Amino acid sequence: MAGAHSATLPQGSTAERAARAACRSCGHLGLAPVLDLGLMPHSDGLLADAAQIPSEPRWPLELAFCPGCTLVQILETVPPEVLFGADYPYFSSFSESWVAHARACVQELIARKGLGPNSLAVELASNDGYLLRHFKDAGVPVLGIDPAPGPAAAAEKIGVPTRVAFFGLELARTLRAEGKAADVLVGNNVLAHVADTNGFVRGIATLLHDGGLVSLEFPYLRDLIEKCAFDTIYHEHLCYFSMHAVDALLRRHGLFVNEVRRLKTHGGSLRLYVEKVARARPTVEAMLAEEKASGMDQVAYYREFSARVRELGDRMRELLAGLRAQGKRIVAYGAAAKGTIMLNWVNAPAGTFEYAVDRNVHKQGRLMPGVHLPIKDPSVLAQDRPDYLVILPWNLTDEIVAQQSAFRQAGGKFVVPVPEPKVIG
């Protein structure tokens, strides 16, 4: 199998490990294996320098399906303190398109719930305040909750009060004891990250005002499978949700999906509007029926995914080898978590990529996990003028191509790896 797979996986095969595993949502004992990506580094675990390479950890990255509640999940749980600690490098505000997406979401929620100075908007995994600042600017009191001190400090600097902690039932009870109840609670791309899935959702139900509204966003499993977006599978993402799986999880804790929308963000996502009363719009039942008709609630739907992932890796490797054979110089654009998985899976020969670039100043000067490419400021491209940029955060292709218009006008080309490797000029 392609990629960084030379080490032996612990505790037997993926099938054996899946058979022993209990579902993170419903507790069903015995999961069905879907995909084995081998041993992978922490996708956001950027290295300070080469001295850290010998001690760089790797863990199994294996995907499995629960026949009890249909939840797709990884088997390994890396301690959240390792993944989201003091060195966590992701700052949402560096993506202009994501900030614009957040602003539109906030404007809709304010109008939908009639929020004002006596309301409270809470965001879980609030990062650097990229979203809550729009509530604040509209005069709505806010509270951010995020375990990573770096982004939380950035949020505080722009006036977004942030509790540095992992959210769960205990913290929700503490906040309610302090007199806080959320009129709107936002959770963008966080539900998949938490190890205590049920405790997290119970915490949401506890903190939410009885008449409050929850807005949840997460990458949609159907888009992941259909687009072969395997690079969005990493240790920070413990769960991969279909409507069936998330509906069962929320109902278990007295929460109901009353509206669902498909979004283009992150290569295809869902936004759920969740309340404590059941009054589902037709979109909810329609999506559940659509999933059932497609077979997403059965393991057979996922059986070809592994072969397609291997094929994409092979094609990407061949494309890069062909460019190198022509003497072309190649640079990786975007030291994103999905880029770590892509580069380690493709496992191109040393020297294929000269370096990586990223606009996030917190990533510059460091090394990408596993492949150890140095990360530079994109400004170097104007002087260095490589031939090709491989866009690792492929979900932001339009934004990145627009930012790099000078590179393109000078004859540079882009490689986009997903849903299938292609070159755009």
Short mmCIF file of C-alpha atoms in Angstrom, two decimals:
data_model
loop_
_atom_site.label_atom_id
_atom_site.label_comp_id
_atom_site.label_asym_id
_atom_site.label_seq_id
_atom_site.Cartn_x
_atom_site.Cartn_y
_atom_site.Cartn_z
CA MET A 1 0.00 0.00 0.00
CA ALA A 2 1.28 3.47 -0.86
CA GLY A 3 2.44 6.03 1.64
CA ALA A 4 4.34 5.90 4.91
CA HIS A 5 3.46 2.39 5.97
CA SER A 6 6.75 0.70 6.80
CA ALA A 7 6.03 0.30 10.50
CA THR A 8 3.87 -2.52 11.81
CA LEU A 9 0.45 -1.54 13.12
CA PRO A 10 -0.07 -2.46 16.78
CA GLN A 11 -2.58 -4.94 18.17
CA GLY A 12 -3.31 -6.92 15.04
CA SER A 13 -4.89 -5.96 11.73
CA THR A 14 -7.32 -3.14 11.11
CA ALA A 15 -10.15 -5.67 10.90
CA GLU A 16 -9.18 -7.13 14.28
CA ARG A 17 -8.91 -3.70 15.87
CA ALA A 18 -12.29 -2.68 14.40
CA ALA A 19 -13.92 -5.86 15.70
CA ARG A 20 -12.80 -4.99 19.23
CA ALA A 21 -13.83 -1.33 19.06
CA ALA A 22 -16.97 0.25 20.51
CA CYS A 23 -18.78 3.00 18.60
CA ARG A 24 -18.04 6.51 19.83
CA SER A 25 -21.73 7.41 19.57
CA CYS A 26 -23.98 4.45 20.33
CA GLY A 27 -21.48 2.10 22.01
CA HIS A 28 -22.13 -0.78 19.58
CA LEU A 29 -19.32 -3.31 19.97
CA GLY A 30 -17.72 -4.35 16.72
CA LEU A 31 -17.11 -2.01 13.77
CA ALA A 32 -16.53 -2.74 10.09
CA PRO A 33 -13.20 -1.58 8.59
CA VAL A 34 -13.38 0.92 5.71
CA LEU A 35 -9.88 2.33 5.11
CA ASP A 36 -6.34 1.95 6.46
CA LEU A 37 -4.01 4.91 5.89
CA GLY A 38 -1.24 3.32 7.95
CA LEU A 39 0.84 5.27 10.45
CA MET A 40 0.42 9.03 10.16
CA PRO A 41 1.89 11.99 12.06
CA HIS A 42 -0.17 14.62 13.85
CA SER A 43 -1.58 16.52 10.88
CA ASP A 44 -1.09 19.93 12.54
CA GLY A 45 2.03 18.90 14.44
CA LEU A 46 4.46 21.26 12.74
CA LEU A 47 8.07 20.77 13.77
CA ALA A 48 10.17 23.66 15.03
CA ASP A 49 13.35 22.26 13.47
CA ALA A 50 15.05 19.09 12.27
CA ALA A 51 16.09 18.16 15.81
CA GLN A 52 12.47 17.12 16.47
CA ILE A 53 12.32 14.65 13.58
CA PRO A 54 13.63 11.55 15.44
CA SER A 55 10.98 11.88 18.16
CA GLU A 56 8.06 12.74 15.85
CA PRO A 57 5.13 10.47 16.82
CA ARG A 58 2.92 8.52 14.43
CA TRP A 59 -0.32 6.69 15.12
CA PRO A 60 -2.55 4.30 13.16
CA LEU A 61 -5.13 6.08 10.99
CA GLU A 62 -7.94 3.64 10.29
CA LEU A 63 -11.54 4.33 9.33
CA ALA A 64 -14.47 2.11 10.34
CA PHE A 65 -18.28 1.97 10.06
CA CYS A 66 -20.71 1.33 12.91
CA PRO A 67 -23.53 -1.06 11.93
CA GLY A 68 -25.49 0.11 14.99
CA CYS A 69 -25.91 3.84 14.22
CA THR A 70 -24.04 4.20 10.86
CA LEU A 71 -21.35 6.51 12.30
CA VAL A 72 -18.06 6.41 10.40
CA GLN A 73 -15.11 6.98 12.73
CA ILE A 74 -11.41 6.42 13.23
CA LEU A 75 -10.23 3.79 15.67
CA GLU A 76 -7.35 5.63 17.33
CA THR A 77 -7.89 8.40 19.89
CA VAL A 78 -4.86 10.64 20.27
CA PRO A 79 -5.09 12.65 23.53
CA PRO A 80 -6.73 16.00 22.77
CA GLU A 81 -4.04 17.79 24.77
CA VAL A 82 -1.55 16.56 22.15
CA LEU A 83 -3.67 17.70 19.20
CA PHE A 84 -4.96 21.05 20.50
CA GLY A 85 -2.31 22.18 22.95
CA ALA A 86 -0.20 25.29 23.31
CA ASP A 87 1.44 24.80 19.91
CA TYR A 88 -1.80 24.51 17.88
CA PRO A 89 -1.06 26.50 14.70
CA TYR A 90 -4.45 26.90 13.04
CA PHE A 91 -5.86 30.44 12.98
CA SER A 92 -9.16 30.75 11.10
CA SER A 93 -8.79 34.41 10.19
CA PHE A 94 -6.05 33.69 7.62
CA SER A 95 -8.70 32.39 5.20
CA GLU A 96 -10.59 35.32 3.70
CA SER A 97 -13.32 33.11 2.27
CA TRP A 98 -13.88 31.43 5.64
CA VAL A 99 -14.19 34.77 7.44
CA ALA A 100 -16.74 35.89 4.84
CA HIS A 101 -18.63 32.63 5.33
CA ALA A 102 -18.70 33.22 9.10
CA ARG A 103 -19.93 36.80 8.69
CA ALA A 104 -22.88 35.68 6.56
CA CYS A 105 -23.72 32.95 9.08
CA VAL A 106 -23.75 35.47 11.94
CA GLN A 107 -25.92 37.95 10.07
CA GLU A 108 -28.48 35.23 9.41
CA LEU A 109 -28.52 34.03 13.03
CA ILE A 110 -28.95 37.56 14.38
CA ALA A 111 -31.93 38.13 12.10
CA ARG A 112 -33.39 34.67 12.67
CA LYS A 113 -33.38 34.90 16.47
CA GLY A 114 -33.74 38.67 16.86
CA LEU A 115 -30.54 38.85 18.91
CA GLY A 116 -29.61 42.01 20.78
CA PRO A 117 -27.75 43.35 23.82
CA ASN A 118 -29.62 41.00 26.20
CA SER A 119 -28.77 37.86 24.21
CA LEU A 120 -25.75 35.56 24.40
CA ALA A 121 -23.99 33.98 21.45
CA VAL A 122 -21.57 31.16 22.30
CA GLU A 123 -19.14 29.48 19.94
CA LEU A 124 -17.49 26.14 20.65
CA ALA A 125 -13.96 25.92 19.19
CA SER A 126 -14.04 29.67 18.71
CA ASN A 127 -10.39 29.81 17.59
CA ASP A 128 -9.16 33.39 17.07
CA GLY A 129 -12.58 35.03 17.29
CA TYR A 130 -13.07 34.94 13.52
CA LEU A 131 -16.86 34.42 13.92
CA LEU A 132 -17.82 35.88 17.30
CA ARG A 133 -16.34 39.25 16.42
CA HIS A 134 -19.24 39.75 14.00
CA PHE A 135 -21.77 39.18 16.80
CA LYS A 136 -19.78 41.56 18.99
CA ASP A 137 -19.72 44.25 16.29
CA ALA A 138 -23.52 43.95 16.10
CA GLY A 139 -23.85 44.55 19.85
CA VAL A 140 -24.57 40.95 20.82
CA PRO A 141 -22.70 39.68 23.93
CA VAL A 142 -20.46 36.71 23.15
CA LEU A 143 -18.46 33.94 24.77
CA GLY A 144 -15.86 31.84 23.02
CA ILE A 145 -14.69 28.43 24.24
CA ASP A 146 -11.48 26.98 22.83
CA PRO A 147 -8.73 24.78 24.30
CA ALA A 148 -5.85 26.24 22.26
CA PRO A 149 -4.25 29.17 24.10
CA GLY A 150 -2.66 30.77 21.02
CA PRO A 151 -5.85 31.37 19.03
CA ALA A 152 -7.74 32.18 22.25
CA ALA A 153 -5.24 34.93 23.07
CA ALA A 154 -5.70 36.35 19.57
CA ALA A 155 -9.47 36.39 20.18
CA GLU A 156 -9.06 38.24 23.48
CA LYS A 157 -6.96 40.88 21.72
CA ILE A 158 -9.90 41.77 19.48
CA GLY A 159 -12.31 41.89 22.41
CA VAL A 160 -13.82 38.42 22.19
CA PRO A 161 -13.94 36.92 25.72
CA THR A 162 -12.72 33.33 25.51
CA ARG A 163 -12.68 30.48 28.01
CA VAL A 164 -9.57 28.37 27.40
CA ALA A 165 -10.95 24.89 27.99
CA PHE A 166 -12.29 21.76 26.34
CA PHE A 167 -16.07 21.96 26.15
CA GLY A 168 -18.21 19.21 27.63
CA LEU A 169 -20.95 18.54 30.14
CA GLU A 170 -18.91 19.68 33.15
CA LEU A 171 -18.05 23.07 31.65
CA ALA A 172 -21.64 23.53 30.46
CA ARG A 173 -22.90 22.96 34.01
CA THR A 174 -20.34 25.43 35.35
CA LEU A 175 -21.45 28.09 32.87
CA ARG A 176 -25.11 27.56 33.70
CA ALA A 177 -24.25 27.92 37.40
CA GLU A 178 -22.68 31.26 36.46
CA GLY A 179 -26.00 32.30 34.95
CA LYS A 180 -25.06 31.82 31.31
CA ALA A 181 -27.41 30.26 28.76
CA ALA A 182 -26.86 30.43 25.02
CA ASP A 183 -29.57 31.96 22.83
CA VAL A 184 -27.45 30.91 19.86
CA LEU A 185 -24.73 28.30 20.06
CA VAL A 186 -22.40 27.82 17.09
CA GLY A 187 -20.19 24.80 16.51
CA ASN A 188 -18.32 24.97 13.20
CA ASN A 189 -16.10 21.99 12.46
CA VAL A 190 -15.83 20.86 16.07
CA LEU A 191 -18.34 18.02 16.54
CA ALA A 192 -16.04 15.62 14.71
CA HIS A 193 -13.06 16.58 16.89
CA VAL A 194 -14.22 15.60 20.36
CA ALA A 195 -13.30 12.33 22.03
CA ASP A 196 -16.29 12.33 24.41
CA THR A 197 -18.92 12.66 21.69
CA ASN A 198 -21.93 12.11 23.95
CA GLY A 199 -20.59 14.34 26.73
CA PHE A 200 -20.07 17.12 24.22
CA VAL A 201 -23.64 16.90 22.92
CA ARG A 202 -25.04 16.69 26.46
CA GLY A 203 -23.07 19.84 27.17
CA ILE A 204 -24.72 21.59 24.23
CA ALA A 205 -28.17 20.58 25.48
CA THR A 206 -27.28 21.85 28.97
CA LEU A 207 -25.89 25.23 27.90
CA LEU A 208 -28.60 25.96 25.33
CA HIS A 209 -31.51 28.16 26.40
CA ASP A 210 -34.82 26.29 26.08
CA GLY A 211 -35.80 28.47 23.13
CA GLY A 212 -32.26 28.65 21.77
CA LEU A 213 -30.84 27.60 18.43
CA VAL A 214 -27.74 25.56 17.64
CA SER A 215 -25.92 25.99 14.33
CA LEU A 216 -23.60 23.06 13.61
CA GLU A 217 -21.35 22.69 10.57
CA PHE A 218 -19.15 19.76 9.63
CA PRO A 219 -17.80 18.12 6.49
CA TYR A 220 -20.45 15.86 4.98
CA LEU A 221 -19.52 12.20 4.75
CA ARG A 222 -21.20 11.78 1.38
CA ASP A 223 -19.00 14.48 -0.16
CA LEU A 224 -15.91 12.93 1.43
CA ILE A 225 -16.67 9.54 -0.12
CA GLU A 226 -17.84 10.76 -3.52
CA LYS A 227 -14.95 13.22 -3.96
CA CYS A 228 -12.39 10.78 -2.54
CA ALA A 229 -11.42 13.45 -0.02
CA PHE A 230 -9.45 11.01 2.12
CA ASP A 231 -7.04 13.77 3.13
CA THR A 232 -9.72 15.19 5.43
CA ILE A 233 -9.32 12.02 7.51
CA TYR A 234 -6.84 12.71 10.29
CA HIS A 235 -6.47 12.22 14.02
CA GLU A 236 -8.18 15.50 14.89
CA HIS A 237 -11.29 14.26 13.06
CA LEU A 238 -12.57 11.34 15.09
CA CYS A 239 -16.02 11.13 13.46
CA TYR A 240 -17.37 11.53 9.90
CA PHE A 241 -21.06 12.30 9.93
CA SER A 242 -23.95 11.37 7.72
CA MET A 243 -27.40 12.76 8.51
CA HIS A 244 -28.40 9.35 9.86
CA ALA A 245 -25.50 9.26 12.31
CA VAL A 246 -25.77 12.85 13.56
CA ASP A 247 -29.57 12.65 13.86
CA ALA A 248 -29.29 9.58 16.11
CA LEU A 249 -26.58 11.24 18.21
CA LEU A 250 -28.52 14.46 18.79
CA ARG A 251 -31.85 12.75 19.50
CA ARG A 252 -30.17 10.70 22.20
CA HIS A 253 -29.72 13.96 24.14
CA GLY A 254 -33.03 15.66 23.45
CA LEU A 255 -31.88 17.74 20.49
CA PHE A 256 -33.55 17.72 17.06
CA VAL A 257 -32.36 18.64 13.59
CA ASN A 258 -35.06 20.92 12.23
CA GLU A 259 -33.29 22.19 9.12
CA VAL A 260 -30.30 21.10 7.06
CA ARG A 261 -28.36 22.78 4.27
CA ARG A 262 -25.57 21.52 2.05
CA LEU A 263 -22.61 23.90 1.80
CA LYS A 264 -19.55 24.08 -0.44
CA THR A 265 -17.14 24.74 2.43
CA HIS A 266 -14.38 22.20 3.13
CA GLY A 267 -15.15 20.37 -0.06
CA GLY A 268 -18.78 19.80 0.95
CA SER A 269 -20.36 20.32 4.37
CA LEU A 270 -23.69 20.30 6.17
CA ARG A 271 -25.13 23.04 8.32
CA LEU A 272 -27.70 21.85 10.82
CA TYR A 273 -30.16 24.04 12.71
CA VAL A 274 -30.87 22.23 15.96
CA GLU A 275 -33.39 22.94 18.73
CA LYS A 276 -34.86 21.31 21.83
CA VAL A 277 -38.22 20.83 20.12
CA ALA A 278 -38.90 18.68 17.05
CA ARG A 279 -40.30 20.67 14.11
CA ALA A 280 -38.32 19.39 11.17
CA ARG A 281 -38.61 21.04 7.79
CA PRO A 282 -38.99 18.80 4.73
CA THR A 283 -35.26 19.13 3.95
CA VAL A 284 -34.42 16.90 6.90
CA GLU A 285 -36.59 13.95 5.95
CA ALA A 286 -35.61 14.39 2.31
CA MET A 287 -31.92 14.06 3.11
CA LEU A 288 -32.47 11.04 5.34
CA ALA A 289 -34.45 9.37 2.55
CA GLU A 290 -31.77 10.27 0.02
CA GLU A 291 -29.06 8.73 2.17
CA LYS A 292 -31.04 5.56 2.65
CA ALA A 293 -31.71 5.27 -1.08
CA SER A 294 -27.99 5.64 -1.80
CA GLY A 295 -27.08 2.97 0.76
CA MET A 296 -25.14 5.24 3.11
CA ASP A 297 -26.64 3.43 6.10
CA GLN A 298 -24.97 0.17 5.01
CA VAL A 299 -21.28 -0.77 5.03
CA ALA A 300 -21.43 -1.86 1.37
CA TYR A 301 -21.56 1.83 0.38
CA TYR A 302 -18.00 2.27 1.66
CA ARG A 303 -16.32 -0.87 0.34
CA GLU A 304 -14.77 0.63 -2.80
CA PHE A 305 -13.42 3.70 -1.04
CA SER A 306 -10.08 2.14 -0.07
CA ALA A 307 -9.28 1.15 -3.67
CA ARG A 308 -10.16 4.63 -4.91
CA VAL A 309 -7.84 6.20 -2.32
CA ARG A 310 -4.96 3.98 -3.44
CA GLU A 311 -5.66 4.89 -7.07
CA LEU A 312 -5.67 8.64 -6.35
CA GLY A 313 -2.35 8.31 -4.53
CA ASP A 314 -0.85 6.40 -7.46
CA ARG A 315 -2.06 8.98 -9.98
CA MET A 316 -0.75 11.88 -7.89
CA ARG A 317 2.63 10.20 -7.57
CA GLU A 318 2.80 9.58 -11.33
CA LEU A 319 1.86 13.20 -12.12
CA LEU A 320 4.59 14.53 -9.83
CA ALA A 321 7.16 12.10 -11.21
CA GLY A 322 6.32 13.19 -14.74
CA LEU A 323 6.80 16.86 -13.88
CA ARG A 324 10.12 16.15 -12.19
CA ALA A 325 11.27 14.14 -15.21
CA GLN A 326 10.67 17.28 -17.27
CA GLY A 327 12.89 19.24 -14.87
CA LYS A 328 9.99 21.20 -13.39
CA ARG A 329 10.28 22.74 -9.93
CA ILE A 330 7.42 21.99 -7.56
CA VAL A 331 6.31 23.76 -4.38
CA ALA A 332 3.44 22.86 -2.02
CA TYR A 333 0.94 25.62 -1.29
CA GLY A 334 -0.78 25.59 2.11
CA ALA A 335 0.60 23.70 5.11
CA ALA A 336 -2.90 22.53 6.00
CA ALA A 337 -3.81 19.44 8.01
CA LYS A 338 -5.20 17.78 4.89
CA GLY A 339 -1.89 18.58 3.18
CA THR A 340 -0.03 16.55 5.79
CA ILE A 341 -2.16 13.50 5.01
CA MET A 342 -1.91 13.96 1.25
CA LEU A 343 1.87 14.35 1.22
CA ASN A 344 2.50 11.46 3.59
CA TRP A 345 0.14 9.17 1.67
CA VAL A 346 1.62 10.05 -1.72
CA ASN A 347 5.10 9.66 -0.21
CA ALA A 348 6.86 11.20 -3.22
CA PRO A 349 10.66 10.77 -3.42
CA ALA A 350 12.77 13.26 -1.50
CA GLY A 351 13.35 16.40 -3.53
CA THR A 352 10.04 16.24 -5.39
CA PHE A 353 8.85 19.27 -3.42
CA GLU A 354 11.38 22.01 -2.69
CA TYR A 355 9.39 23.61 0.13
CA ALA A 356 5.89 24.68 1.17
CA VAL A 357 4.38 28.15 1.52
CA ASP A 358 1.57 29.35 3.79
CA ARG A 359 0.12 32.77 4.63
CA ASN A 360 -0.21 31.84 8.31
CA VAL A 361 2.77 33.49 10.02
CA HIS A 362 2.47 30.97 12.87
CA LYS A 363 3.43 28.18 10.45
CA GLN A 364 6.27 29.93 8.65
CA GLY A 365 9.79 28.82 9.59
CA ARG A 366 8.63 25.38 10.68
CA LEU A 367 8.55 21.95 9.03
CA MET A 368 5.53 20.03 7.77
CA PRO A 369 4.76 16.84 9.71
CA GLY A 370 6.13 13.57 8.35
CA VAL A 371 7.61 14.96 5.12
CA HIS A 372 9.49 17.82 6.84
CA LEU A 373 9.17 20.41 4.10
CA PRO A 374 10.23 23.89 5.29
CA ILE A 375 7.33 26.36 5.33
CA LYS A 376 7.93 29.82 3.90
CA ASP A 377 5.99 33.02 3.30
CA PRO A 378 4.24 32.98 -0.10
CA SER A 379 6.09 36.19 -0.97
CA VAL A 380 9.13 34.05 -1.87
CA LEU A 381 7.30 32.79 -4.96
CA ALA A 382 7.70 36.11 -6.78
CA GLN A 383 11.50 35.86 -6.65
CA ASP A 384 11.96 32.10 -6.72
CA ARG A 385 9.42 31.41 -9.48
CA PRO A 386 8.86 27.65 -9.28
CA ASP A 387 6.97 26.02 -12.14
CA TYR A 388 4.13 24.37 -10.22
CA LEU A 389 2.21 24.97 -7.01
CA VAL A 390 0.43 21.93 -5.58
CA ILE A 391 -2.64 23.31 -3.78
CA LEU A 392 -2.96 21.14 -0.67
CA PRO A 393 -6.04 22.94 0.78
CA TRP A 394 -7.86 22.14 -2.48
CA ASN A 395 -11.16 23.35 -1.01
CA LEU A 396 -9.71 26.88 -1.22
CA THR A 397 -8.48 26.54 -4.82
CA ASP A 398 -10.39 29.56 -6.18
CA GLU A 399 -9.17 31.79 -3.33
CA ILE A 400 -5.56 30.65 -3.69
CA VAL A 401 -5.48 30.95 -7.49
CA ALA A 402 -6.85 34.49 -7.18
CA GLN A 403 -4.22 35.38 -4.56
CA GLN A 404 -1.49 33.98 -6.82
CA SER A 405 -2.55 35.74 -10.01
CA ALA A 406 0.98 37.11 -10.51
CA PHE A 407 2.42 33.58 -10.31
CA ARG A 408 -0.08 32.42 -12.92
CA GLN A 409 0.53 35.39 -15.23
CA ALA A 410 4.27 34.64 -15.09
CA GLY A 411 3.58 31.18 -16.49
CA GLY A 412 3.19 29.22 -13.27
CA LYS A 413 0.69 26.37 -13.06
CA PHE A 414 -1.27 24.70 -10.29
CA VAL A 415 -1.87 21.08 -9.37
CA VAL A 416 -5.12 20.25 -7.58
CA PRO A 417 -5.13 16.73 -6.07
CA VAL A 418 -8.83 16.19 -5.19
CA PRO A 419 -11.26 14.90 -6.43
CA GLU A 420 -8.73 13.73 -8.98
CA PRO A 421 -5.24 15.05 -9.72
CA LYS A 422 -5.28 17.72 -12.41
CA VAL A 423 -3.19 20.64 -13.67
CA ILE A 424 -4.70 24.09 -14.14
CA GLY A 425 -2.81 26.88 -15.90
#
